[in-house]
Coordinates of C-alpha atoms and ligand atoms in Angstrom, one line a residue:
M933 CA 0.0 0.0 0.0
K934 CA 1.2 3.4 -0.8
M935 CA 1.7 6.3 1.7
D936 CA 0.0 8.8 -0.6
V937 CA -3.3 6.7 -0.4
I938 CA -3.2 7.1 3.4
V939 CA -2.2 10.7 3.2
S940 CA -5.0 11.6 0.9
L941 CA -7.6 9.6 2.8
C942 CA -6.5 11.4 6.0
K943 CA -7.0 14.8 4.5
R944 CA -10.2 14.0 2.7
R945 CA -11.9 12.4 5.7
G946 CA -10.7 14.8 8.4
F947 CA -8.0 12.7 10.1
I948 CA -4.8 14.7 9.5
F949 CA -4.0 18.0 7.8
Q950 CA -0.7 19.6 7.0
S951 CA 0.1 22.3 9.6
S952 CA -0.6 25.9 8.5
E953 CA -1.7 24.6 5.1
I954 CA -3.2 27.9 4.0
Y955 CA 0.2 29.4 4.3
G956 CA 1.8 26.7 2.2
G957 CA 2.3 24.3 5.1
T958 CA 5.4 23.5 7.2
G959 CA 6.1 20.0 5.9
S960 CA 7.4 19.0 9.3
C961 CA 4.3 19.3 11.5
W962 CA 0.8 17.9 11.2
D963 CA -2.6 18.8 12.6
Y964 CA -5.1 16.2 13.7
G965 CA -8.6 16.9 12.4
P966 CA -12.0 15.9 13.9
L967 CA -11.5 12.1 13.3
G968 CA -7.7 12.1 13.8
V969 CA -7.9 13.5 17.3
E970 CA -10.4 10.8 18.2
L971 CA -8.2 8.1 16.8
K972 CA -5.1 9.4 18.5
N973 CA -6.9 9.9 21.8
N974 CA -8.2 6.3 21.6
I975 CA -4.7 5.0 21.1
K976 CA -3.3 7.0 24.0
A977 CA -6.2 6.0 26.2
A978 CA -5.8 2.3 25.4
W979 CA -2.1 2.7 26.2
W980 CA -2.7 4.5 29.4
R981 CA -5.4 2.0 30.5
D982 CA -3.3 -1.0 29.8
N983 CA 0.0 0.4 31.2
V984 CA -1.2 2.4 34.1
H985 CA -4.7 1.6 35.3
L986 CA -4.6 -2.2 34.8
R987 CA -1.2 -2.7 36.4
P988 CA -0.5 -2.7 40.1
D989 CA 3.1 -1.8 39.5
M990 CA 2.7 1.4 37.5
V991 CA 1.7 5.0 38.1
G992 CA 1.4 8.0 35.7
Q993 CA 2.7 11.6 35.7
D994 CA 2.7 14.6 33.4
A995 CA 5.8 16.8 33.5
S996 CA 6.2 20.2 31.9
I997 CA 7.7 20.6 28.5
L998 CA 10.1 23.3 29.6
M999 CA 12.6 22.1 32.2
H1000 CA 15.7 23.4 33.9
P1001 CA 18.5 23.6 31.3
S1002 CA 20.8 21.5 33.5
V1003 CA 18.4 18.5 32.9
W1004 CA 19.7 18.4 29.3
K1005 CA 23.3 18.7 30.2
A1006 CA 23.0 15.9 32.7
S1007 CA 21.1 13.7 30.3
G1008 CA 23.7 14.1 27.6
H1009 CA 21.4 15.8 25.2
V1010 CA 23.3 19.1 25.0
D1011 CA 26.5 17.3 24.0
H1012 CA 25.3 14.2 22.3
F1013 CA 21.8 14.5 21.0
T1014 CA 23.0 15.0 17.4
D1015 CA 22.5 13.5 14.0
P1016 CA 25.2 13.5 11.3
M1017 CA 24.3 16.0 8.6
V1018 CA 25.6 16.4 5.1
D1019 CA 25.0 19.3 2.7
C1020 CA 24.8 19.2 -1.1
K1021 CA 27.4 21.6 -2.4
A1022 CA 25.3 22.4 -5.5
C1023 CA 21.6 22.6 -4.4
Q1024 CA 22.3 23.1 -0.7
H1025 CA 19.8 20.5 0.4
R1026 CA 20.6 18.9 3.8
F1027 CA 20.4 15.2 4.6
R1028 CA 20.9 12.9 7.6
A1029 CA 24.0 11.0 6.7
D1030 CA 22.9 7.8 8.3
K1031 CA 19.5 7.8 6.5
I1032 CA 20.5 9.2 3.1
D1033 CA 20.2 5.8 1.4
E1034 CA 16.6 5.4 2.6
T1035 CA 15.3 8.0 0.0
P1036 CA 15.1 7.5 -3.8
W1037 CA 17.9 9.2 -5.7
V1038 CA 18.2 11.1 -8.9
H1039 CA 20.8 9.7 -11.3
F1040 CA 22.1 11.0 -14.7
C1041 CA 23.1 7.7 -16.2
P1042 CA 26.3 7.6 -18.4
A1043 CA 25.2 4.4 -20.0
T1044 CA 22.0 6.0 -21.4
K1045 CA 23.4 9.3 -22.7
N1046 CA 23.0 10.9 -19.2
N1047 CA 19.3 10.3 -19.1
K1048 CA 17.7 11.2 -15.8
F1049 CA 16.3 8.4 -13.6
T1050 CA 14.8 8.4 -10.1
I1051 CA 16.1 5.1 -8.6
P1052 CA 14.5 3.4 -5.6
A1053 CA 16.1 3.9 -2.2
G1054 CA 19.3 1.9 -1.7
E1055 CA 19.3 0.3 -5.1
P1056 CA 21.9 0.6 -7.9
C1057 CA 21.1 2.0 -11.4
S1058 CA 19.8 -1.0 -13.4
H1059 CA 21.6 0.4 -16.6
C1060 CA 25.1 1.2 -15.4
G1061 CA 25.1 -0.5 -12.0
A1062 CA 26.3 2.7 -10.2
R1063 CA 25.4 3.4 -6.6
R1064 CA 24.6 6.8 -5.3
T1065 CA 27.5 9.0 -4.3
L1066 CA 26.2 12.4 -5.1
C1067 CA 23.2 14.4 -3.8
P1068 CA 20.0 12.3 -4.0
D1069 CA 17.8 15.3 -4.8
C1070 CA 19.7 17.1 -7.7
G1071 CA 21.9 14.1 -8.7
A1072 CA 24.8 16.5 -9.5
G1073 CA 26.2 18.0 -6.3
E1074 CA 28.9 16.5 -4.2
L1075 CA 28.1 16.1 -0.5
T1076 CA 30.1 17.6 2.4
P1077 CA 31.7 15.4 5.0
P1078 CA 29.2 14.7 7.9
R1079 CA 28.9 17.3 10.7
Q1080 CA 27.1 16.8 14.0
F1081 CA 23.8 18.7 14.3
N1082 CA 22.0 19.1 17.6
L1083 CA 18.3 18.3 17.3
M1084 CA 17.1 20.2 20.3
F1085 CA 15.0 23.3 19.8
K1086 CA 16.4 26.3 21.8
T1087 CA 14.4 29.1 23.2
F1088 CA 14.6 31.6 26.0
M1089 CA 12.9 31.4 29.4
G1090 CA 11.7 34.8 30.7
P1091 CA 11.9 38.3 29.2
V1092 CA 15.6 38.3 28.3
E1093 CA 17.2 36.7 25.3
E1094 CA 20.6 35.9 26.6
D1095 CA 22.7 32.8 27.1
A1096 CA 21.8 32.5 30.8
A1097 CA 18.1 32.2 29.9
V1098 CA 18.4 29.5 27.3
A1099 CA 15.9 26.7 27.6
Y1100 CA 15.0 23.7 25.4
L1101 CA 11.8 22.2 24.2
R1102 CA 12.1 18.7 25.6
P1103 CA 13.2 16.2 22.9
E1104 CA 11.7 13.3 24.9
T1105 CA 9.4 12.9 27.8
A1106 CA 11.6 10.5 29.7
Q1107 CA 13.7 13.0 31.6
G1108 CA 10.6 14.4 33.3
I1109 CA 10.2 11.0 34.9
F1110 CA 13.9 10.7 36.0
V1111 CA 13.9 14.2 37.7
N1112 CA 10.7 13.3 39.5
F1113 CA 11.9 9.9 40.6
D1114 CA 12.2 10.8 44.3
N1115 CA 8.9 12.8 44.4
V1116 CA 6.9 9.9 42.9
L1117 CA 8.7 7.3 45.0
Q1118 CA 8.1 9.1 48.3
S1119 CA 4.6 10.4 47.6
M1120 CA 3.3 7.1 46.4
R1121 CA 5.3 4.9 48.8
L1122 CA 6.4 2.6 46.0
K1123 CA 8.4 -0.6 46.1
L1124 CA 10.7 -1.8 43.4
P1125 CA 10.0 -2.9 40.8
F1126 CA 7.7 -0.1 39.6
G1127 CA 7.2 2.0 36.6
V1128 CA 6.1 5.6 35.8
A1129 CA 4.3 6.4 32.5
Q1130 CA 3.9 9.6 30.7
V1131 CA 2.3 10.8 27.4
G1132 CA 3.3 14.1 26.0
K1133 CA 4.7 16.3 23.3
A1134 CA 8.4 16.1 22.3
F1135 CA 10.2 18.3 19.8
R1136 CA 13.2 17.5 17.6
N1137 CA 14.6 19.7 14.9
E1138 CA 14.9 16.7 12.6
I1139 CA 17.2 17.3 9.6
T1140 CA 14.9 15.5 7.2
P1141 CA 11.4 15.1 8.5
G1142 CA 9.1 13.1 6.2
N1143 CA 7.1 10.1 5.5
F1144 CA 3.9 11.9 6.7
I1145 CA 3.6 11.7 10.5
F1146 CA 6.4 9.1 10.8
R1147 CA 9.0 11.8 11.4
S1148 CA 7.9 15.3 12.3
R1149 CA 9.5 18.0 14.4
E1150 CA 6.7 18.1 16.9
F1151 CA 5.3 14.8 18.0
E1152 CA 3.9 12.8 20.9
Q1153 CA 5.5 10.1 22.9
M1154 CA 4.1 7.4 25.2
E1155 CA 7.0 6.5 27.5
I1156 CA 7.5 4.2 30.5
E1157 CA 10.5 4.1 32.8
F1158 CA 10.3 0.9 34.7
F1159 CA 12.7 0.8 37.7
V1160 CA 14.2 -2.5 38.8
N1161 CA 16.5 -3.4 41.7
P1162 CA 19.8 -4.4 40.0
H1163 CA 20.6 -6.8 42.9
D1164 CA 17.4 -8.8 42.4
V1165 CA 17.5 -12.1 40.7
V1166 CA 14.4 -13.6 38.9
D1167 CA 14.5 -17.3 37.8
G1168 CA 18.3 -17.3 38.2
R1169 CA 18.7 -14.2 35.9
P1170 CA 19.4 -10.5 36.7
A1171 CA 16.0 -8.9 37.3
D1172 CA 16.6 -6.1 34.8
E1173 CA 17.2 -8.6 32.0
V1174 CA 14.1 -10.5 32.9
W1175 CA 12.0 -7.3 33.0
H1176 CA 13.4 -6.2 29.7
D1177 CA 12.2 -9.4 28.1
R1178 CA 8.8 -9.1 29.7
W1179 CA 8.4 -5.6 28.4
I1180 CA 9.4 -6.5 24.9
E1181 CA 6.9 -9.3 24.9
D1182 CA 4.2 -7.2 26.4
R1183 CA 4.6 -4.3 24.1
F1184 CA 4.9 -6.5 21.0
G1185 CA 1.6 -8.1 22.0
W1186 CA -0.1 -4.8 22.7
Y1187 CA -0.1 -3.7 19.1
Q1188 CA -1.6 -7.0 18.1
R1189 CA -4.2 -6.8 20.8
Y1190 CA -5.6 -3.7 19.1
G1191 CA -5.6 -5.2 15.6
V1192 CA -2.2 -4.7 14.1
R1193 CA -1.3 -7.9 12.1
R1194 CA 1.5 -10.0 13.4
E1195 CA 3.2 -10.2 10.0
N1196 CA 3.6 -6.5 9.9
L1197 CA 5.5 -6.3 13.2
Q1198 CA 9.1 -7.4 14.0
I1199 CA 11.6 -7.1 16.7
R1200 CA 15.0 -5.7 15.8
E1201 CA 17.9 -6.2 18.2
H1202 CA 20.4 -3.3 18.2
D1203 CA 23.9 -4.6 17.6
K1204 CA 26.8 -3.5 19.8
G1205 CA 28.0 -0.7 17.5
E1206 CA 24.5 0.9 17.5
L1207 CA 23.9 0.8 21.3
A1208 CA 24.1 4.0 23.3
H1209 CA 27.2 3.8 25.6
Y1210 CA 24.9 3.5 28.7
A1211 CA 22.5 0.9 27.3
K1212 CA 22.9 -2.7 28.2
R1213 CA 20.5 -3.8 25.4
T1214 CA 18.0 -2.2 23.1
V1215 CA 15.4 -3.6 20.8
D1216 CA 13.1 -1.8 18.4
I1217 CA 9.6 -2.9 17.6
E1218 CA 9.4 -2.2 13.9
Y1219 CA 6.3 -1.9 11.7
H1220 CA 6.1 -2.6 8.0
F1221 CA 5.2 1.0 7.0
P1222 CA 4.6 1.8 3.3
M1223 CA 8.3 3.0 3.1
G1224 CA 9.6 -0.2 4.6
W1225 CA 10.4 -1.7 8.0
S1226 CA 10.9 1.2 10.5
E1227 CA 10.9 1.9 14.2
L1228 CA 7.6 2.1 16.0
E1229 CA 8.9 1.8 19.5
G1230 CA 12.2 1.4 21.2
I1231 CA 12.7 -0.7 24.4
A1232 CA 16.0 0.0 26.1
N1233 CA 17.7 -1.2 29.2
R1234 CA 19.3 2.1 30.3
T1235 CA 20.9 0.7 33.4
D1236 CA 21.4 3.3 36.2
F1237 CA 22.8 5.9 33.9
D1238 CA 20.1 8.6 34.0
L1239 CA 19.4 8.5 37.8
K1240 CA 23.2 8.7 38.5
Q1241 CA 23.7 11.5 36.0
H1242 CA 20.8 13.6 37.6
A1243 CA 22.1 12.8 41.1
Q1244 CA 25.5 14.0 40.2
W1245 CA 24.4 17.2 38.4
S1246 CA 21.7 18.2 41.0
G1247 CA 23.6 17.1 44.1
K1248 CA 20.4 15.3 45.3
T1249 CA 20.2 11.7 46.3
L1250 CA 18.2 9.6 43.8
T1251 CA 18.3 6.2 45.3
Y1252 CA 15.9 3.5 46.7
F1253 CA 16.3 2.0 50.1
D1254 CA 16.5 -1.8 49.8
E1255 CA 14.9 -2.9 53.1
E1256 CA 16.0 -6.5 52.7
R1257 CA 19.7 -5.8 52.1
K1258 CA 19.7 -2.6 54.2
T1259 CA 21.4 -0.6 51.6
H1260 CA 20.7 2.2 49.1
V1261 CA 20.5 1.2 45.5
V1262 CA 20.3 3.1 42.2
P1263 CA 17.6 1.3 40.3
Y1264 CA 18.2 0.1 36.7
V1265 CA 15.6 1.3 34.3
I1266 CA 13.8 -0.4 31.4
E1267 CA 12.4 2.1 28.9
P1268 CA 9.6 1.2 26.5
S1269 CA 9.3 4.4 24.4
A1270 CA 6.6 4.5 21.8
G1271 CA 5.5 7.3 19.4
A1272 CA 1.8 8.2 19.5
D1273 CA 2.0 9.5 15.9
R1274 CA 3.8 6.5 14.6
S1275 CA 1.2 4.4 16.3
V1276 CA -1.5 6.3 14.6
L1277 CA 0.2 5.7 11.2
A1278 CA 0.7 2.0 11.9
F1279 CA -3.0 1.6 13.0
L1280 CA -4.1 3.5 9.9
C1281 CA -1.9 1.5 7.5
D1282 CA -2.9 -1.8 9.1
A1283 CA -6.6 -1.1 9.1
Y1284 CA -6.7 0.1 5.5
Q1285 CA -8.3 -2.4 3.0
E1286 CA -9.7 -2.1 -0.4
E1287 CA -12.2 -4.8 -1.6
E1288 CA -14.8 -5.3 -4.3
V1289 CA -18.4 -5.4 -3.3
R1290 CA -21.1 -5.9 -6.0
G1291 CA -18.7 -4.7 -8.6
E1292 CA -17.7 -1.6 -6.8
K1293 CA -14.6 -0.7 -4.8
R1294 CA -15.1 -0.5 -1.1
V1295 CA -12.4 1.2 1.1
V1296 CA -12.7 0.2 4.7
L1297 CA -10.6 0.9 7.8
R1298 CA -10.9 -2.2 9.9
F1299 CA -10.1 -0.5 13.2
H1300 CA -10.4 -2.4 16.5
R1301 CA -13.5 -1.3 18.4
D1302 CA -11.4 0.6 21.0
I1303 CA -9.4 2.4 18.3
A1304 CA -12.1 3.4 15.9
P1305 CA -12.7 7.1 16.0
V1306 CA -16.5 6.8 15.6
K1307 CA -18.3 3.7 17.1
I1308 CA -21.8 4.3 15.7
A1309 CA -23.3 6.3 12.9
V1310 CA -27.1 7.0 12.9
L1311 CA -28.4 7.3 9.4
P1312 CA -32.0 8.2 8.4
L1313 CA -33.2 6.5 5.3
L1314 CA -35.4 9.4 4.3
K1315 CA -34.4 12.8 5.3
K1316 CA -37.6 14.4 4.0
R1317 CA -39.6 12.6 6.8
A1318 CA -39.5 14.8 9.9
D1319 CA -40.4 11.8 12.2
I1320 CA -37.5 9.7 10.8
V1321 CA -35.1 12.6 11.2
A1322 CA -36.3 13.3 14.8
T1323 CA -36.0 9.7 15.8
G1324 CA -32.5 9.7 14.4
H1325 CA -31.4 12.7 16.3
E1326 CA -32.9 11.4 19.5
L1327 CA -31.1 8.1 19.0
R1328 CA -27.8 9.9 18.4
T1329 CA -28.2 11.9 21.6
R1330 CA -29.0 8.7 23.6
L1331 CA -26.2 6.6 22.2
A1332 CA -23.6 9.5 22.4
R1333 CA -23.8 9.4 26.2
R1334 CA -21.9 6.1 26.1
W1335 CA -20.2 5.8 22.7
V1336 CA -18.9 8.3 20.1
T1337 CA -21.9 8.5 17.8
V1338 CA -22.5 10.7 14.8
Y1339 CA -25.6 11.5 12.8
D1340 CA -25.4 12.0 9.0
D1341 CA -28.2 12.6 6.5
T1342 CA -26.2 14.4 3.8
A1343 CA -26.4 11.7 1.1
A1344 CA -28.2 8.6 0.0
I1345 CA -27.8 5.6 2.2
G1346 CA -25.3 3.7 0.0
R1347 CA -23.0 6.7 0.0
L1348 CA -23.4 7.2 3.8
Y1349 CA -22.3 3.6 4.3
R1350 CA -19.3 4.0 2.1
R1351 CA -18.2 7.1 4.0
Q1352 CA -18.5 5.4 7.4
D1353 CA -16.6 2.4 6.1
E1354 CA -13.8 4.7 4.9
V1355 CA -13.4 6.1 8.4
G1356 CA -13.7 2.8 10.2
T1357 CA -17.1 3.3 12.0
R1358 CA -18.0 0.0 13.5
Y1359 CA -21.8 0.1 13.3
C1360 CA -24.4 2.0 11.3
V1361 CA -27.9 2.3 12.6
T1362 CA -30.6 3.2 10.0
V1363 CA -33.9 4.6 10.9
D1364 CA -36.5 3.9 8.2
V1365 CA -40.3 4.2 7.5
K1366 CA -40.9 0.8 9.2
T1367 CA -39.3 2.1 12.4
V1368 CA -41.7 5.1 12.8
G1369 CA -44.7 3.9 10.8
D1370 CA -47.1 6.4 9.2
R1371 CA -48.8 8.6 11.7
E1372 CA -51.5 9.8 9.2
K1373 CA -52.5 6.2 8.8
G1374 CA -52.5 5.7 12.6
E1375 CA -49.4 3.4 12.4
T1376 CA -46.8 3.5 15.1
G1377 CA -44.1 1.6 13.3
D1378 CA -42.2 -1.5 14.6
Q1379 CA -39.9 0.7 16.8
K1380 CA -37.0 -1.3 15.4
V1381 CA -33.9 -0.1 13.6
T1382 CA -31.3 -1.9 11.3
I1383 CA -27.8 -2.3 12.6
R1384 CA -25.1 -2.9 10.0
E1385 CA -21.7 -4.3 11.0
R1386 CA -18.7 -2.7 9.2
D1387 CA -16.6 -5.8 8.4
S1388 CA -19.2 -8.4 7.4
M1389 CA -21.8 -5.8 6.2
E1390 CA -24.4 -8.0 7.8
Q1391 CA -27.5 -6.4 9.0
I1392 CA -29.9 -7.2 11.8
R1393 CA -33.2 -5.7 12.9
V1394 CA -33.2 -4.7 16.6
P1395 CA -35.9 -3.0 18.8
L1396 CA -34.9 0.6 19.8
A1397 CA -35.3 -0.5 23.4
D1398 CA -32.6 -3.1 23.1
L1399 CA -29.9 -0.8 21.6
D1400 CA -28.1 0.0 24.9
T1401 CA -27.8 -3.6 25.8
V1402 CA -26.8 -4.7 22.3
F1403 CA -24.1 -2.0 21.9
G1404 CA -23.0 -2.6 25.5
R1405 CA -22.2 -6.2 24.5
L1406 CA -20.7 -5.3 21.1
M1407 CA -18.4 -2.7 22.6
G1408 CA -17.5 -5.1 25.3
D1409 CA -16.2 -8.6 24.6
A1410 CA -19.1 -10.1 22.7
G1411 CA -18.5 -10.9 19.0
W1412 CA -20.9 -9.7 16.3
S1413 CA -22.1 -13.2 15.3
E1414 CA -22.9 -14.0 18.9
V1415 CA -25.0 -10.9 19.4
A1416 CA -26.5 -10.9 15.9
A1417 CA -27.8 -14.5 16.4
A1418 CA -30.5 -13.3 18.7
Y1419 CA -32.1 -11.0 16.0
P1420 CA -33.6 -11.5 12.6
R1421 CA -31.3 -10.6 9.6
A1422 CA -32.3 -7.6 7.6
E1423 CA -31.8 -7.4 3.8
A1424 CA -28.5 -5.7 2.8
Ligands
ATP1444 P1 14.6 7.4 14.8 O1 15.8 6.5 14.8 O2 13.5 7.0 13.9 O3 15.0 8.9 14.7 P2 14.8 7.3 17.6 O4 15.4 6.0 17.9 O5 15.6 8.6 17.7 O6 13.9 7.3 16.3 P3 13.6 7.4 20.2 O7 14.5 8.5 20.7 O8 13.9 6.0 20.6 O9 13.6 7.5 18.6 O10 12.1 7.8 20.5 C1 11.1 6.9 20.9 C2 9.9 6.9 19.9 O11 9.5 8.2 19.7 C3 10.3 6.3 18.6 O12 10.2 4.9 18.6 C4 9.2 7.0 17.7 O13 8.0 6.2 17.8 C5 9.0 8.3 18.4 N1 9.7 9.4 17.6 C6 11.0 9.7 17.7 N2 11.3 10.7 16.9 C7 10.1 11.0 16.2 C8 9.8 12.0 15.2 N3 10.7 12.8 14.7 N4 8.5 12.0 14.8 C9 7.6 11.1 15.2 N5 7.9 10.2 16.2 C10 9.1 10.1 16.7

């Protein structure tokens, strides 16, 4: 599947727009529209519920984006949060040296009278066999040797713009958890092992943002710092290693629990050369995005590096008292760090399906019920009939108290179904003439509506009075066929 199909669906259907589009857009930031914000909120809520509310060993927090500048010196970001950058000497375009072979490249091929070709990322020219050495964009300029470029956004805190007032927009949420380690530990009387979760914005002045919301300069992270006693042993192994494995398994399973297909996920182990100097082991969960396998989440064993650094720079004690051994320890930390925006992209790509129904193309987003931005759409079959419309509105109001429910009467029913399929709405409820009857003829109608299920497109006829129970079961653990079995089928 191509990225531009997803990008255009996102814009057309109100999921994601380019930031400041009417001014030409920024290209490096994105705005979530009415359906996008629901989708992203659902993903963050599922993450929070599973990692904070459902676990006895986790708590949450929300630190500020602007922090004391020393935080970033202690964490190593001021000195080391850099990417290698190269410039084209001809067109001046800049590239990340370590990612330059992940973009298609322009080539003037000597074997074909210098004809211009755009060659897929990382591949040689099929005519002359050459590999890229020049600028991928103009195909002509030489590239400078790599220079290190710091990715943090700098700003000034307070009314003076001078060096002493320099502050940074946080490039990750993690440091807010480390600096609050003692506050959280003491206030919540926690015992190791325990974790702290946080969801929030992060900012990186990426050299080459791109691939839609995959790499932007402002994005959201969902991070966990899970603290472990390094002296503990579990099943004969160091506790930090065991917990690292547990988190990898847990997070790998999490995406699948919400519908991402197993074959589109893989674990990639960082080799020794790639590991940060403080990391004992790091793995990435990768998703098969339209541009190829790429990182969705990183899960690192950061040892005691961060707490020790902050203790040293702040002069404060950041330890845990081990009652059993009667000693202070600096916990090790396992960090599952996921991107909310990359998750949105993965869920969108995975849910997208095109199929043929009665000779017509149907586009459907097969979102998991918890992830779908809209759960129910109420659709009147005849918008000229005031009683049908009124019943539809009443129904929307009633259902919206428990589930995100929309009302739409702006097209004929076939079109309305297609629209709802395209945004992944789980159920459509249609109100028709039979529902309300004909008052002039003294008919009260059957007071039943048709529920249509998105994936099977099956329809059942259900009394209005049953809807709360039926949807309560459908949004819970009951499957469609189980619930549908109790009601007569309606003609599609
Ligand atoms: P990459 O190698 O792709 O730059 P990273 O290894 O620097 O990513 P981390 O520092 O591990 O990323 O950040 C944790 C998570 O935050 C990533 O797995 C990703 O989901 C998300 N993330 C990082 N940078 C960006 C970005 N520029 N735009 C969107 N999400 C991002």
